[in-house]
Short mmCIF file of C-alpha atoms in Angstrom, two decimals:
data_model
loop_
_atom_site.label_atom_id
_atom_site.label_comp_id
_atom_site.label_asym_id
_atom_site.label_seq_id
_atom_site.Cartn_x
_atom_site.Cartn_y
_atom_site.Cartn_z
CA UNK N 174 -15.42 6.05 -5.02
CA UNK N 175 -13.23 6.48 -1.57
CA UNK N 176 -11.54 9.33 -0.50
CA UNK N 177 -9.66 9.27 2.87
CA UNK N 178 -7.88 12.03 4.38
CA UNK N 179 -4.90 12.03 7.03
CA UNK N 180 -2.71 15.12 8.30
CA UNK N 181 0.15 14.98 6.20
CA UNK N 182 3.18 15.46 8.93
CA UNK N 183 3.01 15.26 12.80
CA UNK N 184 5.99 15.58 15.05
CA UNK N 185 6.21 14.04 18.85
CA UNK N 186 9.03 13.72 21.12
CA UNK N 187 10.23 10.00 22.02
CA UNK N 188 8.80 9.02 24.79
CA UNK N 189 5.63 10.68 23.90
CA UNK N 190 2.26 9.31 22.61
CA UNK N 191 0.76 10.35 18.81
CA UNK N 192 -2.26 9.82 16.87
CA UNK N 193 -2.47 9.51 13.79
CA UNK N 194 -6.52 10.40 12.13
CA UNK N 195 -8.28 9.69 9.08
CA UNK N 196 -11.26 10.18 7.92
CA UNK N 197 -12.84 8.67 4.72
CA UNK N 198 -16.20 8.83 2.47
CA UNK N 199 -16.63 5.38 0.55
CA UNK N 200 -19.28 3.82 -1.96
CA UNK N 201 -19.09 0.76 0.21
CA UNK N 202 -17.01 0.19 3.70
CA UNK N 203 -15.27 -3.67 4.50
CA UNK N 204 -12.46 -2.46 6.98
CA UNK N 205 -10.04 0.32 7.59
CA UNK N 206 -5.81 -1.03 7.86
CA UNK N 207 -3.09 0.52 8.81
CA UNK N 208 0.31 0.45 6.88
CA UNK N 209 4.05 1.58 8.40
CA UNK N 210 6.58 2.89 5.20
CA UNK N 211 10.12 3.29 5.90
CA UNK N 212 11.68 5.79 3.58
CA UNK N 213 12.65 4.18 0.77
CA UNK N 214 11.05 1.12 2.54
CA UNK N 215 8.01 -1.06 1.13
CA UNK N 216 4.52 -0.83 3.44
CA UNK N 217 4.20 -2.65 6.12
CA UNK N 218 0.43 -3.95 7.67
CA UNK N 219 0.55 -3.15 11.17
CA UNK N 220 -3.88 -3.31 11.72
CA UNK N 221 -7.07 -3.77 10.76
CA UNK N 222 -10.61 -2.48 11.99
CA UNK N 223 -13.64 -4.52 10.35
CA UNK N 224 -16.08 -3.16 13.62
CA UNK N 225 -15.85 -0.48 16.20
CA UNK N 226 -13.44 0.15 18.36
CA UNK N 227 -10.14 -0.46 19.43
CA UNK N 228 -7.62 -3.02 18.68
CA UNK N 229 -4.28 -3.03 20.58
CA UNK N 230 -1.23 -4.36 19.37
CA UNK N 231 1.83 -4.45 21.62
CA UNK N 232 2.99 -0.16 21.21
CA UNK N 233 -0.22 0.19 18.32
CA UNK N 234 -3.48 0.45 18.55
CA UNK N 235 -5.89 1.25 15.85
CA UNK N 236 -9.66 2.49 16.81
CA UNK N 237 -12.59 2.44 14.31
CA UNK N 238 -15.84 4.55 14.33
CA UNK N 239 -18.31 3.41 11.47
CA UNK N 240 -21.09 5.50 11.78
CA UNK N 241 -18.58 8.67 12.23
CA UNK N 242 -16.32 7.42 9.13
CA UNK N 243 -13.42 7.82 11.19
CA UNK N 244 -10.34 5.86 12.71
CA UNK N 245 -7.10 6.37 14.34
CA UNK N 246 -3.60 5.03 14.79
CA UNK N 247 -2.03 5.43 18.38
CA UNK N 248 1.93 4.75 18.59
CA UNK N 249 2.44 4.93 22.30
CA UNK N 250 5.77 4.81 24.32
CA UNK N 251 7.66 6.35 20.80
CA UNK N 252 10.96 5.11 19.40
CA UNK N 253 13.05 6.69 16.76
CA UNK N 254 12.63 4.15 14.52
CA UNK N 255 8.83 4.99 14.38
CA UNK N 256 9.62 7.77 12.07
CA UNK N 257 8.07 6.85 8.74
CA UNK N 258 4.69 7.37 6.71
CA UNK N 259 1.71 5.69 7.89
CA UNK N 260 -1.05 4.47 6.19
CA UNK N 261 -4.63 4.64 6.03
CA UNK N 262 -6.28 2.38 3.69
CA UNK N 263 -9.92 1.25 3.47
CA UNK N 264 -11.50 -2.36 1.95
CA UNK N 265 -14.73 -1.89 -0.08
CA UNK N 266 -17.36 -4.63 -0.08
CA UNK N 267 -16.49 -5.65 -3.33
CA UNK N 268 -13.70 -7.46 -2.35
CA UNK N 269 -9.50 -7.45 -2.35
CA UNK N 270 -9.06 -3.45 -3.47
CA UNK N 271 -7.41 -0.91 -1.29
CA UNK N 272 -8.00 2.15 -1.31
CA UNK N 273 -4.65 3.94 0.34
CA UNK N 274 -4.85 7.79 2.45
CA UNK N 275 -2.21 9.96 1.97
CA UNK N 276 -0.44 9.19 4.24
CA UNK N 277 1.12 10.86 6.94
CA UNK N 278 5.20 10.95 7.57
CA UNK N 279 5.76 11.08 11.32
CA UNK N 280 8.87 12.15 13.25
CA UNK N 281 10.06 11.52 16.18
CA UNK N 282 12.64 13.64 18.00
CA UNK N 283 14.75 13.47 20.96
CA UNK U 181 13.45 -16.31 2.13
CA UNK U 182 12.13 -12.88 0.60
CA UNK U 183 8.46 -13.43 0.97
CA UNK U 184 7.26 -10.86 -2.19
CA UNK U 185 10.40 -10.15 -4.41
CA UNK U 186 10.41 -7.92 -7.56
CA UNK U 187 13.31 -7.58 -9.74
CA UNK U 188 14.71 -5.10 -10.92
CA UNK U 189 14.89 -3.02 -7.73
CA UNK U 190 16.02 0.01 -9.82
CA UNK U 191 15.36 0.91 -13.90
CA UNK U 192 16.30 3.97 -15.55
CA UNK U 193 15.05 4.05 -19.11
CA UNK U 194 14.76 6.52 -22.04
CA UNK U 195 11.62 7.70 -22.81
CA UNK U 196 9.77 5.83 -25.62
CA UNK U 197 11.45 2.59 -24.62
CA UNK U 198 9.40 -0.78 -23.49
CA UNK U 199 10.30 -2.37 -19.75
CA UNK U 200 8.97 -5.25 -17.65
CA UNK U 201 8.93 -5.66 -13.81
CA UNK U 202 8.32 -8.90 -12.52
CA UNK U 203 7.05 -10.51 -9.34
CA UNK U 204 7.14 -13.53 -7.37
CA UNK U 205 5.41 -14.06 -4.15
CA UNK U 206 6.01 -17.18 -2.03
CA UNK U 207 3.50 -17.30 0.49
CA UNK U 208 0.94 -19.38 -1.02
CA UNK U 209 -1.16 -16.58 -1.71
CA UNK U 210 -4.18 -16.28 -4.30
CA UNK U 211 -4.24 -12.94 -5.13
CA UNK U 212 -1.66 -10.25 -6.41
CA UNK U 213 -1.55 -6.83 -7.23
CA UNK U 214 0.50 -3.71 -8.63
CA UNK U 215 0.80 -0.69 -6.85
CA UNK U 216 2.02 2.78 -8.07
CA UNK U 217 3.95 5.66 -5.43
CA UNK U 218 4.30 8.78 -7.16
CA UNK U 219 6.84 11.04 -5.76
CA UNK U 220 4.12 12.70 -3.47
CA UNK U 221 3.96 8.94 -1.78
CA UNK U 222 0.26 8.82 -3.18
CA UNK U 223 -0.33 4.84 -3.22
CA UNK U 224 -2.64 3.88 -5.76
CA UNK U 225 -4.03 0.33 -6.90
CA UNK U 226 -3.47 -0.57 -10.80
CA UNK U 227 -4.07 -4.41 -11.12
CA UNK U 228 -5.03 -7.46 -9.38
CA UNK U 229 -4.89 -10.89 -9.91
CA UNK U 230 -6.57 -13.83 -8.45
CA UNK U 231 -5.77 -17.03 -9.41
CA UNK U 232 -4.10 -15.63 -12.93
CA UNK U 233 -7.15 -13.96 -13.85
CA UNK U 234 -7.58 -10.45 -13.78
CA UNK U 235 -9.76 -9.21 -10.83
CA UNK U 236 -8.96 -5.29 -10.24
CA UNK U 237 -8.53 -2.86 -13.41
CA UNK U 238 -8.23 0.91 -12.23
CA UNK U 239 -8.05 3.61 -15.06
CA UNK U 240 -4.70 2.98 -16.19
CA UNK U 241 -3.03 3.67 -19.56
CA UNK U 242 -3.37 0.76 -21.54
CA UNK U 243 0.81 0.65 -22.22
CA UNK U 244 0.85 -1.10 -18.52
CA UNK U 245 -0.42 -4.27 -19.55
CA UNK U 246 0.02 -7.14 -16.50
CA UNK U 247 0.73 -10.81 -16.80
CA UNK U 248 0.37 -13.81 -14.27
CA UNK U 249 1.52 -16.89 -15.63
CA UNK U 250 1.10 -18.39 -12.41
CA UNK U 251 -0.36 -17.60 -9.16
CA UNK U 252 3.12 -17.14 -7.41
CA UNK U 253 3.84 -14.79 -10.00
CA UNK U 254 2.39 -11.02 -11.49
CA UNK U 255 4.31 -9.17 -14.23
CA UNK U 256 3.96 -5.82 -15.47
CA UNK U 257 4.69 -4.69 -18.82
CA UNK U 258 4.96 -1.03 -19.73
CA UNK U 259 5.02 -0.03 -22.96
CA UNK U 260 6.57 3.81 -24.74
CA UNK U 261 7.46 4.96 -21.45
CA UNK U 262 6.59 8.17 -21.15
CA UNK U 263 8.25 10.84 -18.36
CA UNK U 264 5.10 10.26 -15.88
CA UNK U 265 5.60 7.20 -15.46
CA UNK U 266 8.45 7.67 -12.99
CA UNK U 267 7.59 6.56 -9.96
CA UNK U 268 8.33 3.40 -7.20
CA UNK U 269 6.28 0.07 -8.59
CA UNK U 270 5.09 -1.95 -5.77
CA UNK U 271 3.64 -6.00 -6.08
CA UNK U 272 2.17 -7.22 -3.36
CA UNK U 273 -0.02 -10.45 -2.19
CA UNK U 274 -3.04 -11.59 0.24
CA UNK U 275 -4.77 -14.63 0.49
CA UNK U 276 -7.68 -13.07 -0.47
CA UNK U 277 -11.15 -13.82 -0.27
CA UNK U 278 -12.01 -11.65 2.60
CA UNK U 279 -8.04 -11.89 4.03
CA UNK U 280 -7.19 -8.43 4.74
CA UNK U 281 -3.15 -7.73 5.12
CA UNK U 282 -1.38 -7.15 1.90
CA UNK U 283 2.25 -8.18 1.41
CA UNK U 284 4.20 -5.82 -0.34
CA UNK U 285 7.50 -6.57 -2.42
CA UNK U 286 10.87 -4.01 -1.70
CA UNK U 287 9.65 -2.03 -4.48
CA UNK U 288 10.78 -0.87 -8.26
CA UNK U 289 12.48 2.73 -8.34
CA UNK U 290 11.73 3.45 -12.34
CA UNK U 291 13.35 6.47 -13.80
CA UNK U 292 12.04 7.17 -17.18
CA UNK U 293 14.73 10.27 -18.95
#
């Protein structure tokens, strides 16, 4: 089976720089992805890992460490509208399945 | 154009009563799934589809019982509702075969009483 574990709340100023950890134990490892949830909002992909290391896109960037079983979501430059739940979810080998963290509601203050 | 719609958005239901949530997805996309959020935001996989036929089958009562007539669309039936079941209902798509991001549909608020 997977388990993956996030913190469950972090706060940051706006402005500031966060990031977001998870670890995870899985039967079989494919990728780890990164989903954005609005309250009362549906997810939202923002990245993917498949191999190490980082992957930048525009404010996010996601980094992967396979042989620590361990990645991270960095929100740089933050905006009040980053406040939401994020995501971890990891792909086993077998194929389409998800396997979601708990997620971890951020918020951003003035 | 919605890319992953579900209808209804909202359902409040007594318990013991029988509901369906349906899907449509219009990205071209081979594979669907259902999703539950309890209240604690814990997203968990129930079904997938690819192609109509049943792919994904996590331990799930067997009064959900899904339907894909087509590939564009994944239906979920729920049988004697019981008070658990409360909870946001979430379809969503990928390509598949080895496509990662998953498109998910604005979600189905169900209220069983």
């Amino acid at each position: 089976g997977q388990s993956l574990e996030q913190p469950s709340e972090v706060t940051a100023v706006e402005g500031a720089i966060v990031q977001i950890n998870c670890t995870y134990q899985t039967s079989g490892f494919y990728g780890l992805s990164w989903y954005q949830q609005h309250d009362g909002g549906a997810p939202t992909f923002l990245s993917y890992n498949a191999l190490d290391g980082l992957e930048e896109t525009g404010r996010f960037s996601s980094f992967l460490s396979r042989s620590d079983s361990y990645g991270y979501l960095l929100l740089q430059e933050l905006q009040m509208k980053d406040s939401a739940s994020y995501f971890c979810a990891v792909r086993d080998r077998g194929g389409n399945k998800l396997t979601f963290g708990t997620g971890t509601q951020l918020k951003v203050e003035l | 154009d919605t890319a992953v719609s579900q209808t209804p958005k909202y359902l409040v239901t007594q318990m013991g009563n029988d509901k369906s949530i349906k899907c449509e997805q219009n990205l071209g996309h081979d594979t669907m799934y259902w999703y539950k959020q309890d209240s604690k935001k814990f997203l968990k996989i129930m079904f997938s589809y690819n192609n109509k036929e049943l792919i994904i089958n996590e331990t799930v009562p067997n009064r959900f019982s899904p339907k894909s007539p087509d590939k564009a669309h994944l239906n979920l039936h729920i049988n004697s509702l019981e008070l658990g079941d409360s909870a946001v209902y979430f379809c969503a798509s990928s390509r598949g075969g080895g496509k990662e991001t998953q498109y998910f549909g604005p979600g189905t608020r169900l209220l069983v009483l």
